[in-house]
CSV table of C-alpha atoms in Angstrom, one decimal:
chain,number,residue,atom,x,y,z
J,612,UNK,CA,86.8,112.6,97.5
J,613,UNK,CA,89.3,109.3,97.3
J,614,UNK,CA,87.9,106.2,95.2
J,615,UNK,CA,87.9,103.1,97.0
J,616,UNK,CA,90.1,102.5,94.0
J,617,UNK,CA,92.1,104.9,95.4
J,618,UNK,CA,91.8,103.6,98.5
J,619,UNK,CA,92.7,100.2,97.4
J,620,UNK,CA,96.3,101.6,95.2
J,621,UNK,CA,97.1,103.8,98.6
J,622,UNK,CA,96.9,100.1,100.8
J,623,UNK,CA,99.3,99.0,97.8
J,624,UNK,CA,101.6,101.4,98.2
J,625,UNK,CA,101.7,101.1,101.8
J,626,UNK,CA,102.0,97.0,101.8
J,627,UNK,CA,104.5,97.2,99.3
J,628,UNK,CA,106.7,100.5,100.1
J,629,UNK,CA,106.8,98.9,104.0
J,630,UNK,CA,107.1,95.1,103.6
J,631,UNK,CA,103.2,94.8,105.3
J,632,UNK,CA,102.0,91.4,103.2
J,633,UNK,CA,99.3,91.3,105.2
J,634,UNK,CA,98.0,94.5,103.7
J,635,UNK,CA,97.6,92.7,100.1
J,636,UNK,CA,94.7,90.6,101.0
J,637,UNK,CA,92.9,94.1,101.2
J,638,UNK,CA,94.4,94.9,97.8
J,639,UNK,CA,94.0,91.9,95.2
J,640,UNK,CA,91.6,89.6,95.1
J,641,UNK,CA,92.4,85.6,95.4
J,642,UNK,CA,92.7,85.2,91.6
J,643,UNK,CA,94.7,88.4,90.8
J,644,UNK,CA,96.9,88.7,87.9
J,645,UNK,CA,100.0,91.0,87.8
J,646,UNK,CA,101.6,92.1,84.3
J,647,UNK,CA,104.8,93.3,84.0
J,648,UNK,CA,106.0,95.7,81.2
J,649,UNK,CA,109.9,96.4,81.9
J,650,UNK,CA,111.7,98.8,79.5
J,651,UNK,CA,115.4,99.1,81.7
J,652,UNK,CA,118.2,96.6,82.3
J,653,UNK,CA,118.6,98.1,85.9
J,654,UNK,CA,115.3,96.0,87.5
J,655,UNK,CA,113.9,92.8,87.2
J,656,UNK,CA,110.0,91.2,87.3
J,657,UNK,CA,108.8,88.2,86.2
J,658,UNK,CA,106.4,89.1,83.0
J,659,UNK,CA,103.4,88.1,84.3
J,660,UNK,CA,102.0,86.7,88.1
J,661,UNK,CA,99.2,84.9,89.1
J,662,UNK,CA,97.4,84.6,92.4
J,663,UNK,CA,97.1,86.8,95.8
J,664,UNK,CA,100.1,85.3,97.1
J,665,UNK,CA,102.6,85.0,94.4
J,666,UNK,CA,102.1,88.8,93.8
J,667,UNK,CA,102.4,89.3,98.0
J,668,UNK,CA,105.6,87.9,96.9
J,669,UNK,CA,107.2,89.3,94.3
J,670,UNK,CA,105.7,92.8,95.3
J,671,UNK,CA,106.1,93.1,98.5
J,672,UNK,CA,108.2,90.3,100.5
J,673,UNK,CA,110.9,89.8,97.8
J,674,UNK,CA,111.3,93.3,96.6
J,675,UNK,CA,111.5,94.5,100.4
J,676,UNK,CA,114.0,91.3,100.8
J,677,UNK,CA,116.3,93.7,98.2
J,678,UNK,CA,115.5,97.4,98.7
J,679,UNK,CA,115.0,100.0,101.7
J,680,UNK,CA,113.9,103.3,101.4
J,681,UNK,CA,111.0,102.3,99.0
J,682,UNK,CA,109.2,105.5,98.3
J,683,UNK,CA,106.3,105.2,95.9
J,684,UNK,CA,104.0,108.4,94.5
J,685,UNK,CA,100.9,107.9,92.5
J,686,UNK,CA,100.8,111.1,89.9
J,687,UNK,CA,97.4,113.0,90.7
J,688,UNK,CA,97.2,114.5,87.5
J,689,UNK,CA,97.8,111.5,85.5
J,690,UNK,CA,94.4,109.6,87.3
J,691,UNK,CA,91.8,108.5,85.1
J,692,UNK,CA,89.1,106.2,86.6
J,693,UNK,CA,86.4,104.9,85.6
J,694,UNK,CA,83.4,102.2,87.7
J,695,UNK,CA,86.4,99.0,87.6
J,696,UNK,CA,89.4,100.7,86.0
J,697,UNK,CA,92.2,103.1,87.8
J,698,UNK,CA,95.3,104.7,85.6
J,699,UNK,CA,97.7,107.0,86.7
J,700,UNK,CA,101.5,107.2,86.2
J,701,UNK,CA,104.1,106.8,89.3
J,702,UNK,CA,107.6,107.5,90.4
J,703,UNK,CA,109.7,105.8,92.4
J,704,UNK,CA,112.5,106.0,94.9
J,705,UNK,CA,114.3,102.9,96.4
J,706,UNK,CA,117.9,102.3,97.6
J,707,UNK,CA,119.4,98.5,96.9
J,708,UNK,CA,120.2,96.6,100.3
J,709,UNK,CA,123.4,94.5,98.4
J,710,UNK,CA,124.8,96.6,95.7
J,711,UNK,CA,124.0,100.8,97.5
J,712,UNK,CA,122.6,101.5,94.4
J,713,UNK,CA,120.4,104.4,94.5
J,714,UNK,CA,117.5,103.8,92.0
J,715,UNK,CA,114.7,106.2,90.8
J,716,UNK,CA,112.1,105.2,88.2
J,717,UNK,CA,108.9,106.1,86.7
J,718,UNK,CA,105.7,104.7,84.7
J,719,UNK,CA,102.3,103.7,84.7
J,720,UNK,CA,99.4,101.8,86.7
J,721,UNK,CA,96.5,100.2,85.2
J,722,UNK,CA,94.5,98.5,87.6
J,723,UNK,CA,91.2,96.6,86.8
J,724,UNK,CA,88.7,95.8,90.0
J,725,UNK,CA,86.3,93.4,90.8
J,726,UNK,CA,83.3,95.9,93.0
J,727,UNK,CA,81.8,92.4,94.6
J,728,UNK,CA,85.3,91.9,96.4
J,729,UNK,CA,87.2,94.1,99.2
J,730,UNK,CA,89.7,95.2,97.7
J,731,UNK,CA,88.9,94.2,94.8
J,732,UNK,CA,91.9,94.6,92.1
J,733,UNK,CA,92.2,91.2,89.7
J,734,UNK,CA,94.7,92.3,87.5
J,735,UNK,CA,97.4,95.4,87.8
J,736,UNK,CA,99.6,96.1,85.0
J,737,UNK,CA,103.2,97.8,85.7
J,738,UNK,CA,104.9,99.7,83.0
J,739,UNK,CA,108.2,100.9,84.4
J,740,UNK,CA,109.3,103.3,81.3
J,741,UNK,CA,112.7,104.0,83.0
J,742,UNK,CA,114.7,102.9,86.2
J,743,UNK,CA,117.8,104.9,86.7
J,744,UNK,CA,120.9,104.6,88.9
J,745,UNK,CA,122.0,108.0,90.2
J,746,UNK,CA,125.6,108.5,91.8
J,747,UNK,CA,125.7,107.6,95.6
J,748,UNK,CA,126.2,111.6,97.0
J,749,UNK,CA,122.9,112.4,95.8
J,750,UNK,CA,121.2,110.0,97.9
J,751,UNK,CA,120.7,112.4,101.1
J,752,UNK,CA,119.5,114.4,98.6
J,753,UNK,CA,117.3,112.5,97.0
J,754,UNK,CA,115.6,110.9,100.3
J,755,UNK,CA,115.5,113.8,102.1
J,756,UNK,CA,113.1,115.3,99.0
J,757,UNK,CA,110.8,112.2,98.4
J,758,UNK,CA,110.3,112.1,102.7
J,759,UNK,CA,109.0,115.8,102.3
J,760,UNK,CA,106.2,115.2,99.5
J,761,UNK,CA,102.8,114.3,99.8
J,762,UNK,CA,102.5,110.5,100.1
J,763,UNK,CA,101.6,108.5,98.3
J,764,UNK,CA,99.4,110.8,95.9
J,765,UNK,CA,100.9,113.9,94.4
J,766,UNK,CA,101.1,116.2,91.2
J,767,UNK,CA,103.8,115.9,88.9
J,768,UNK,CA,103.9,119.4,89.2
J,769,UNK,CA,104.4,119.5,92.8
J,770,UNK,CA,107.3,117.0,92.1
J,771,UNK,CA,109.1,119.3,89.4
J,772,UNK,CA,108.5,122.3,91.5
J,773,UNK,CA,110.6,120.8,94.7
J,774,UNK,CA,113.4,118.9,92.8
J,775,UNK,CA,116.2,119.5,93.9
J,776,UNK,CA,118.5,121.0,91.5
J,777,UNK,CA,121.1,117.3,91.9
J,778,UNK,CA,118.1,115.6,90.3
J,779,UNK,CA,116.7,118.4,87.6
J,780,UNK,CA,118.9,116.7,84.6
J,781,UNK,CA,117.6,112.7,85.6
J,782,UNK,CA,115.2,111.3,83.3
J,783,UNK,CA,112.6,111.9,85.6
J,784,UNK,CA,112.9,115.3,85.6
J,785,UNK,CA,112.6,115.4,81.4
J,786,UNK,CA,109.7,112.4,82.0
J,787,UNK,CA,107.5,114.9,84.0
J,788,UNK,CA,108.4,118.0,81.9
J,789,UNK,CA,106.7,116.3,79.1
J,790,UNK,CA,103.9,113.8,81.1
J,791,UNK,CA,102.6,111.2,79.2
J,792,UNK,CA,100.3,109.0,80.6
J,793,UNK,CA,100.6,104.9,79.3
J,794,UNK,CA,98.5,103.2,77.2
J,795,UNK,CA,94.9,102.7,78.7
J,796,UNK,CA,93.4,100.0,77.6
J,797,UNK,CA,89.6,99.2,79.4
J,798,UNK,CA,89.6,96.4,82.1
């Protein structure tokens, strides 16, 4: 049975993978807070966010205003909840609308809720552990796989088991070979 924490992270996904802002009021609450932990030189987020429509902003309208083909996967075996907390890890597919780079990334949710509040999520952290550039002729390849799997919740092992053989040496192939699930800290 899905969470209405689940529930809320699915609406996420979908406001933010398809540049629907109006979807976030349904997410967040008014006061949200948005952390940032980036550990690669090949994206970019302000450290920290605060307020409804600051994250509406930097989530959704400005990172649609720079990539297409946004495909975002909540790991099913990595969920841990809890009454106001949600963890789980994610991966990533996006292409960028200036440069044609083809990006893929991984690494971690944690989202604390507010149960008084639709919605409901005041503060999401994002830990993006890696976010690789692959070479251009994969990126058929690479769409074509992420359209075929189960949005936006899957198993890792569902992921390793249809990667394609152009992606098997990426470091998200080695990341879910050896799953590790973020630090997760209480809300």
């Amino acid at each position: 049975m899905i969470s209405k924490q689940q529930n809320a992270v699915t609406m996420y996904v979908l406001a933010k993978d398809n540049n629907k802002p109006h979807l976030m009021r349904n997410v967040f609450t008014e006061e949200a807070v948005l952390s940032m932990k980036v550990d690669s030189s090949n994206i970019a987020f302000p450290p920290r966010t605060e307020g409804l429509e600051k994250i509406t902003d930097t989530l959704c309208r400005d990172f649609n205003a720079n990539n297409e083909n946004i495909y975002t996967f909540c790991l099913t075996d990595t969920l841990k909840q809890t009454k106001d907390s949600l963890h789980c890890g994610w991966l990533v597919g996006m292409k960028n609308k200036t440069s044609g780079e083809i990006k893929v990334g991984f690494g971690d949710y944690a989202w604390c809720f507010d149960n008084n509040t639709p919605g409901g999520a005041k503060q999401l952290t994002i830990e993006i552990h890696d976010m690789s550039v692959l070479p251009n002729d994969v990126e058929s390849t690479l769409f074509d796989w992420l359209a075929k799997l189960p949005y936006p919740w899957v198993s890792h092992s569902d992921v390793l088991g249809t990667m394609p053989a152009a992606l098997s040496s990426t470091a998200i192939s080695m990341h879910l070979a050896g799953l590790r699930v973020g630090h997760q800290s209480g809300c």
